[in-house]
Amino acid sequence: MKRLPLLCIIALFLTAVQATWGQTVELARWNFVNASGDWGQSPNDPDVSNANVTVTGLTRGSGVTTAATAAQHAWGGNGFNDGLATSDQNATTAVANGNFITFTVKANAGYSISLAQIAACNLRRSGTGPGATLWQYSLDGTAFTDIIQYNLALTTTSGNAIGATNLSTITALQNVPSTTTITFRVVLWGASADNGTWYFNAGPSNQSLIFNGTVTSTPLPLDLLSFKGKQINGINRLNWVTAREKYVS
């Protein structure tokens, strides 16, 4: 009758030593269906975020303006032209002129995260707005790596339906510890006039911007070689051997 508590103790110990992997969940979601057409604030915090992750709001770059009237059920900006011909615009000029959107994702202390995908979403531009939309990421906030580029067609309020973007094959975005902040950047160029607009758009299906991934509890900093337990005179005695122990403050 006393073996069951001992087995429970052993199971709890081994669970603490090993990482606890979870299923893929929503890390953050921004809803745009209720946007009123007033451009929206910057930063625009996610409507939903995982309790073990800190996500900062969608933030307009220094070159993104909010002149005139915005579209309803959307969030974005204008001011992407900067007096340049479309043939002279590219990712480099867009970054230099602040024509981008950013936000960050970071695991809370005691956890790490692995990014799985950017779920299917909807993007929209006006006739003179930027057609090129480039997703990038950075682990230090300075050096950015390209993920995928979309070239948007001119549409009505239905926008451009964008399929899910797989992030699980990007090694740098897997098992990211709480000490590292992931910065995402959406770089925009190809506008033919400064009043040309670009949006995250709810579209006909009331779509949101959603990031999916897994949240993992951080394992104990040791390599366990063996673990044994037995009862001696009614007392549970545990013995274990480790190959490596890292002491953290």
mmCIF file of C-alpha atoms in Angstrom:
data_model
loop_
_atom_site.group_PDB
_atom_site.id
_atom_site.type_symbol
_atom_site.label_atom_id
_atom_site.label_comp_id
_atom_site.label_asym_id
_atom_site.label_seq_id
_atom_site.Cartn_x
_atom_site.Cartn_y
_atom_site.Cartn_z
ATOM 1 C CA MET A 1 0.000 0.000 0.000
ATOM 2 C CA LYS A 2 2.974 2.294 0.463
ATOM 3 C CA ARG A 3 4.404 1.757 -3.025
ATOM 4 C CA LEU A 4 1.896 4.034 -4.725
ATOM 5 C CA PRO A 5 3.007 7.252 -2.950
ATOM 6 C CA LEU A 6 6.637 6.390 -3.752
ATOM 7 C CA LEU A 7 5.817 5.908 -7.434
ATOM 8 C CA CYS A 8 3.988 9.224 -7.421
ATOM 9 C CA ILE A 9 7.045 10.962 -5.970
ATOM 10 C CA ILE A 10 9.278 9.425 -8.638
ATOM 11 C CA ALA A 11 6.876 10.430 -11.413
ATOM 12 C CA LEU A 12 6.727 14.021 -10.176
ATOM 13 C CA PHE A 13 10.502 14.231 -9.969
ATOM 14 C CA LEU A 14 10.999 12.939 -13.503
ATOM 15 C CA THR A 15 8.322 15.292 -14.816
ATOM 16 C CA ALA A 16 10.153 18.242 -13.262
ATOM 17 C CA VAL A 17 13.474 17.160 -14.798
ATOM 18 C CA GLN A 18 12.078 16.806 -18.300
ATOM 19 C CA ALA A 19 10.602 19.543 -20.469
ATOM 20 C CA THR A 20 6.817 19.502 -20.635
ATOM 21 C CA TRP A 21 5.779 19.780 -24.283
ATOM 22 C CA GLY A 22 2.313 21.087 -25.062
ATOM 23 C CA GLN A 23 0.097 21.022 -28.076
ATOM 24 C CA THR A 24 0.118 23.811 -30.629
ATOM 25 C CA VAL A 25 -1.922 26.723 -29.296
ATOM 26 C CA GLU A 26 -2.680 30.325 -30.148
ATOM 27 C CA LEU A 27 0.144 32.514 -28.889
ATOM 28 C CA ALA A 28 -1.511 35.771 -29.972
ATOM 29 C CA ARG A 29 -4.586 36.946 -31.889
ATOM 30 C CA TRP A 30 -5.548 40.367 -33.239
ATOM 31 C CA ASN A 31 -9.196 40.807 -34.264
ATOM 32 C CA PHE A 32 -10.051 43.459 -36.837
ATOM 33 C CA VAL A 33 -13.773 42.935 -37.420
ATOM 34 C CA ASN A 34 -14.697 45.488 -34.750
ATOM 35 C CA ALA A 35 -12.249 48.173 -35.902
ATOM 36 C CA SER A 36 -14.266 51.362 -36.317
ATOM 37 C CA GLY A 37 -12.396 52.965 -39.211
ATOM 38 C CA ASP A 38 -10.324 55.385 -37.103
ATOM 39 C CA TRP A 39 -6.948 53.756 -37.976
ATOM 40 C CA GLY A 40 -6.561 52.239 -34.504
ATOM 41 C CA GLN A 41 -3.911 52.863 -31.900
ATOM 42 C CA SER A 42 -0.220 52.094 -32.173
ATOM 43 C CA PRO A 43 0.847 49.896 -30.426
ATOM 44 C CA ASN A 44 -2.311 47.862 -30.992
ATOM 45 C CA ASP A 45 -2.266 45.138 -28.339
ATOM 46 C CA PRO A 46 -3.450 41.623 -29.218
ATOM 47 C CA ASP A 47 -7.026 40.814 -28.260
ATOM 48 C CA VAL A 48 -5.901 37.421 -26.956
ATOM 49 C CA SER A 49 -2.453 36.161 -25.909
ATOM 50 C CA ASN A 50 -1.159 33.047 -24.162
ATOM 51 C CA ALA A 51 -0.719 33.418 -20.394
ATOM 52 C CA ASN A 52 2.906 32.204 -20.582
ATOM 53 C CA VAL A 53 3.937 34.550 -23.407
ATOM 54 C CA THR A 54 4.373 38.324 -23.596
ATOM 55 C CA VAL A 55 3.369 39.876 -26.933
ATOM 56 C CA THR A 56 3.690 43.588 -27.687
ATOM 57 C CA GLY A 57 1.174 45.385 -29.886
ATOM 58 C CA LEU A 58 1.294 46.038 -33.626
ATOM 59 C CA THR A 59 3.385 49.194 -33.953
ATOM 60 C CA ARG A 60 3.664 51.508 -36.969
ATOM 61 C CA GLY A 61 7.168 52.413 -38.084
ATOM 62 C CA SER A 62 8.252 56.046 -38.088
ATOM 63 C CA GLY A 63 7.346 56.438 -41.768
ATOM 64 C CA VAL A 64 3.811 55.039 -41.533
ATOM 65 C CA THR A 65 1.224 57.790 -41.248
ATOM 66 C CA THR A 66 -2.530 57.875 -40.661
ATOM 67 C CA ALA A 67 -3.764 60.707 -42.859
ATOM 68 C CA ALA A 68 -7.369 61.010 -44.085
ATOM 69 C CA THR A 69 -10.031 58.373 -43.337
ATOM 70 C CA ALA A 70 -9.246 54.734 -42.624
ATOM 71 C CA ALA A 71 -11.127 51.686 -43.828
ATOM 72 C CA GLN A 72 -13.445 49.897 -41.431
ATOM 73 C CA HIS A 73 -12.647 46.452 -40.019
ATOM 74 C CA ALA A 74 -8.928 46.953 -40.666
ATOM 75 C CA TRP A 75 -5.708 48.262 -39.098
ATOM 76 C CA GLY A 76 -2.824 49.826 -41.031
ATOM 77 C CA GLY A 77 -1.635 53.145 -42.403
ATOM 78 C CA ASN A 78 -0.330 55.149 -45.370
ATOM 79 C CA GLY A 79 2.616 57.403 -46.244
ATOM 80 C CA PHE A 80 4.629 54.648 -47.927
ATOM 81 C CA ASN A 81 5.679 56.500 -51.097
ATOM 82 C CA ASP A 82 8.232 59.053 -49.756
ATOM 83 C CA GLY A 83 8.416 60.757 -53.144
ATOM 84 C CA LEU A 84 10.075 57.732 -54.763
ATOM 85 C CA ALA A 85 9.081 56.102 -58.040
ATOM 86 C CA THR A 86 7.801 52.572 -57.513
ATOM 87 C CA SER A 87 10.814 51.277 -59.467
ATOM 88 C CA ASP A 88 13.126 52.900 -56.899
ATOM 89 C CA GLN A 89 11.383 51.353 -53.908
ATOM 90 C CA ASN A 90 12.519 48.109 -52.294
ATOM 91 C CA ALA A 91 12.931 46.515 -48.877
ATOM 92 C CA THR A 92 16.062 48.554 -48.153
ATOM 93 C CA THR A 93 14.441 51.909 -48.906
ATOM 94 C CA ALA A 94 11.318 50.906 -46.987
ATOM 95 C CA VAL A 95 13.300 50.059 -43.843
ATOM 96 C CA ALA A 96 15.381 53.238 -44.153
ATOM 97 C CA ASN A 97 12.186 55.317 -44.361
ATOM 98 C CA GLY A 98 10.411 53.535 -41.503
ATOM 99 C CA ASN A 99 7.795 51.916 -43.722
ATOM 100 C CA PHE A 100 7.098 48.822 -41.660
ATOM 101 C CA ILE A 101 5.008 47.310 -38.874
ATOM 102 C CA THR A 102 6.639 45.571 -35.874
ATOM 103 C CA PHE A 103 5.699 43.583 -32.791
ATOM 104 C CA THR A 104 7.550 41.232 -30.423
ATOM 105 C CA VAL A 105 6.956 37.791 -28.902
ATOM 106 C CA LYS A 106 8.752 36.533 -25.790
ATOM 107 C CA ALA A 107 8.297 33.532 -23.491
ATOM 108 C CA ASN A 108 7.773 34.362 -19.847
ATOM 109 C CA ALA A 109 10.350 33.260 -17.266
ATOM 110 C CA GLY A 110 10.353 29.485 -16.818
ATOM 111 C CA TYR A 111 9.147 28.790 -20.383
ATOM 112 C CA SER A 112 10.379 28.594 -23.958
ATOM 113 C CA ILE A 113 8.380 28.871 -27.183
ATOM 114 C CA SER A 114 8.438 27.294 -30.617
ATOM 115 C CA LEU A 115 6.682 29.120 -33.452
ATOM 116 C CA ALA A 116 4.487 26.915 -35.663
ATOM 117 C CA GLN A 117 2.740 29.238 -38.116
ATOM 118 C CA ILE A 118 1.183 32.536 -39.010
ATOM 119 C CA ALA A 119 -2.399 31.434 -39.586
ATOM 120 C CA ALA A 120 -4.261 32.340 -42.770
ATOM 121 C CA CYS A 121 -5.043 36.062 -42.752
ATOM 122 C CA ASN A 122 -6.251 38.876 -45.004
ATOM 123 C CA LEU A 123 -4.216 41.838 -46.325
ATOM 124 C CA ARG A 124 -5.555 44.799 -48.245
ATOM 125 C CA ARG A 125 -4.209 47.813 -50.117
ATOM 126 C CA SER A 126 -5.640 50.747 -52.028
ATOM 127 C CA GLY A 127 -4.884 51.445 -55.678
ATOM 128 C CA THR A 128 -1.878 53.580 -54.831
ATOM 129 C CA GLY A 129 -0.834 51.590 -51.759
ATOM 130 C CA PRO A 130 2.205 49.305 -51.375
ATOM 131 C CA GLY A 131 1.920 45.968 -53.169
ATOM 132 C CA ALA A 132 5.002 44.313 -51.634
ATOM 133 C CA THR A 133 4.604 42.875 -48.124
ATOM 134 C CA LEU A 134 7.695 41.178 -46.637
ATOM 135 C CA TRP A 135 7.624 39.296 -43.311
ATOM 136 C CA GLN A 136 10.920 39.189 -41.374
ATOM 137 C CA TYR A 137 12.107 38.136 -37.917
ATOM 138 C CA SER A 138 15.023 39.032 -35.646
ATOM 139 C CA LEU A 139 16.400 37.565 -32.432
ATOM 140 C CA ASP A 140 18.364 40.677 -31.482
ATOM 141 C CA GLY A 141 16.154 43.478 -32.820
ATOM 142 C CA THR A 142 18.831 44.540 -35.319
ATOM 143 C CA ALA A 143 19.629 41.806 -37.852
ATOM 144 C CA PHE A 144 16.490 40.642 -39.657
ATOM 145 C CA THR A 145 15.915 37.480 -41.706
ATOM 146 C CA ASP A 146 13.289 37.207 -44.457
ATOM 147 C CA ILE A 147 10.402 34.774 -43.965
ATOM 148 C CA ILE A 148 8.089 35.274 -46.957
ATOM 149 C CA GLN A 149 6.979 38.033 -49.349
ATOM 150 C CA TYR A 150 3.451 38.635 -50.636
ATOM 151 C CA ASN A 151 2.686 40.783 -53.675
ATOM 152 C CA LEU A 152 -0.817 42.102 -53.108
ATOM 153 C CA ALA A 153 -3.366 42.605 -55.839
ATOM 154 C CA LEU A 154 -5.695 45.592 -55.806
ATOM 155 C CA THR A 155 -9.066 44.433 -54.516
ATOM 156 C CA THR A 156 -12.216 45.825 -52.956
ATOM 157 C CA THR A 157 -12.924 45.501 -49.246
ATOM 158 C CA SER A 158 -12.502 41.716 -49.608
ATOM 159 C CA GLY A 159 -8.709 42.161 -49.612
ATOM 160 C CA ASN A 160 -6.168 39.429 -50.392
ATOM 161 C CA ALA A 161 -6.666 36.029 -48.795
ATOM 162 C CA ILE A 162 -3.235 34.893 -47.552
ATOM 163 C CA GLY A 163 -2.636 31.244 -46.725
ATOM 164 C CA ALA A 164 -0.954 30.058 -43.532
ATOM 165 C CA THR A 165 2.810 30.599 -43.316
ATOM 166 C CA ASN A 166 4.787 27.703 -41.868
ATOM 167 C CA LEU A 167 7.323 28.743 -39.219
ATOM 168 C CA SER A 168 8.088 25.288 -37.805
ATOM 169 C CA THR A 169 10.928 24.711 -40.299
ATOM 170 C CA ILE A 170 12.777 27.856 -39.178
ATOM 171 C CA THR A 171 15.249 26.454 -36.643
ATOM 172 C CA ALA A 172 15.922 29.841 -35.040
ATOM 173 C CA LEU A 173 12.241 30.128 -34.043
ATOM 174 C CA GLN A 174 12.161 26.794 -32.200
ATOM 175 C CA ASN A 175 12.810 26.346 -28.469
ATOM 176 C CA VAL A 176 13.424 30.060 -27.989
ATOM 177 C CA PRO A 177 14.177 30.735 -24.289
ATOM 178 C CA SER A 178 12.662 33.480 -22.168
ATOM 179 C CA THR A 179 15.925 35.433 -22.392
ATOM 180 C CA THR A 180 15.393 36.031 -26.128
ATOM 181 C CA THR A 181 12.846 38.418 -27.642
ATOM 182 C CA ILE A 182 11.592 37.622 -31.157
ATOM 183 C CA THR A 183 10.869 40.747 -33.201
ATOM 184 C CA PHE A 184 8.628 40.422 -36.252
ATOM 185 C CA ARG A 185 8.665 43.092 -38.943
ATOM 186 C CA VAL A 186 6.354 43.587 -41.932
ATOM 187 C CA VAL A 187 8.181 45.716 -44.522
ATOM 188 C CA LEU A 188 6.037 47.537 -47.115
ATOM 189 C CA TRP A 189 6.926 49.169 -50.443
ATOM 190 C CA GLY A 190 5.678 49.783 -53.986
ATOM 191 C CA ALA A 191 3.237 52.642 -53.277
ATOM 192 C CA SER A 192 2.613 55.053 -56.150
ATOM 193 C CA ALA A 193 1.298 57.877 -53.936
ATOM 194 C CA ASP A 194 1.715 58.880 -50.307
ATOM 195 C CA ASN A 195 -2.017 58.553 -49.612
ATOM 196 C CA GLY A 196 -1.926 54.885 -50.670
ATOM 197 C CA THR A 197 -3.068 52.630 -47.832
ATOM 198 C CA TRP A 198 -2.187 49.147 -46.510
ATOM 199 C CA TYR A 199 -4.104 47.125 -43.905
ATOM 200 C CA PHE A 200 -4.445 43.976 -41.879
ATOM 201 C CA ASN A 201 -8.017 43.324 -42.944
ATOM 202 C CA ALA A 202 -10.937 41.368 -41.464
ATOM 203 C CA GLY A 203 -12.123 40.564 -45.002
ATOM 204 C CA PRO A 204 -15.324 38.690 -45.844
ATOM 205 C CA SER A 205 -14.595 35.928 -43.299
ATOM 206 C CA ASN A 206 -13.841 38.206 -40.321
ATOM 207 C CA GLN A 207 -10.255 36.972 -40.277
ATOM 208 C CA SER A 208 -7.748 37.801 -37.563
ATOM 209 C CA LEU A 209 -3.966 37.882 -37.395
ATOM 210 C CA ILE A 210 -3.010 34.759 -35.413
ATOM 211 C CA PHE A 211 0.350 33.297 -34.378
ATOM 212 C CA ASN A 212 0.384 29.627 -33.346
ATOM 213 C CA GLY A 213 3.068 27.676 -31.517
ATOM 214 C CA THR A 214 3.926 25.621 -28.459
ATOM 215 C CA VAL A 215 4.845 26.789 -24.984
ATOM 216 C CA THR A 216 7.262 24.583 -23.062
ATOM 217 C CA SER A 217 8.159 24.626 -19.388
ATOM 218 C CA THR A 218 11.896 24.985 -18.868
ATOM 219 C CA PRO A 219 13.558 21.757 -17.625
ATOM 220 C CA LEU A 220 15.872 21.605 -14.648
ATOM 221 C CA PRO A 221 19.488 22.404 -15.659
ATOM 222 C CA LEU A 222 20.925 18.899 -15.254
ATOM 223 C CA ASP A 223 21.566 15.611 -17.081
ATOM 224 C CA LEU A 224 20.021 12.760 -15.102
ATOM 225 C CA LEU A 225 21.906 9.430 -15.320
ATOM 226 C CA SER A 226 19.882 7.392 -12.845
ATOM 227 C CA PHE A 227 17.099 7.754 -10.317
ATOM 228 C CA LYS A 228 16.029 5.148 -7.734
ATOM 229 C CA GLY A 229 13.649 5.099 -4.824
ATOM 230 C CA LYS A 230 12.880 2.641 -2.049
ATOM 231 C CA GLN A 231 11.232 2.541 1.336
ATOM 232 C CA ILE A 232 13.268 1.905 4.487
ATOM 233 C CA ASN A 233 11.286 1.562 7.699
ATOM 234 C CA GLY A 234 8.354 3.366 6.136
ATOM 235 C CA ILE A 235 10.477 6.288 4.886
ATOM 236 C CA ASN A 236 10.836 7.057 1.171
ATOM 237 C CA ARG A 237 14.516 7.312 0.240
ATOM 238 C CA LEU A 238 15.427 8.757 -3.169
ATOM 239 C CA ASN A 239 18.857 8.469 -4.804
ATOM 240 C CA TRP A 240 19.915 9.964 -8.116
ATOM 241 C CA VAL A 241 23.087 10.532 -10.150
ATOM 242 C CA THR A 242 23.652 13.452 -12.539
ATOM 243 C CA ALA A 243 26.313 13.992 -15.199
ATOM 244 C CA ARG A 244 25.972 17.768 -15.250
ATOM 245 C CA GLU A 245 24.444 20.352 -12.974
ATOM 246 C CA LYS A 246 24.276 24.007 -13.896
ATOM 247 C CA TYR A 247 23.743 26.372 -11.018
ATOM 248 C CA VAL A 248 21.685 29.435 -11.836
ATOM 249 C CA SER A 249 20.985 32.413 -9.639
#
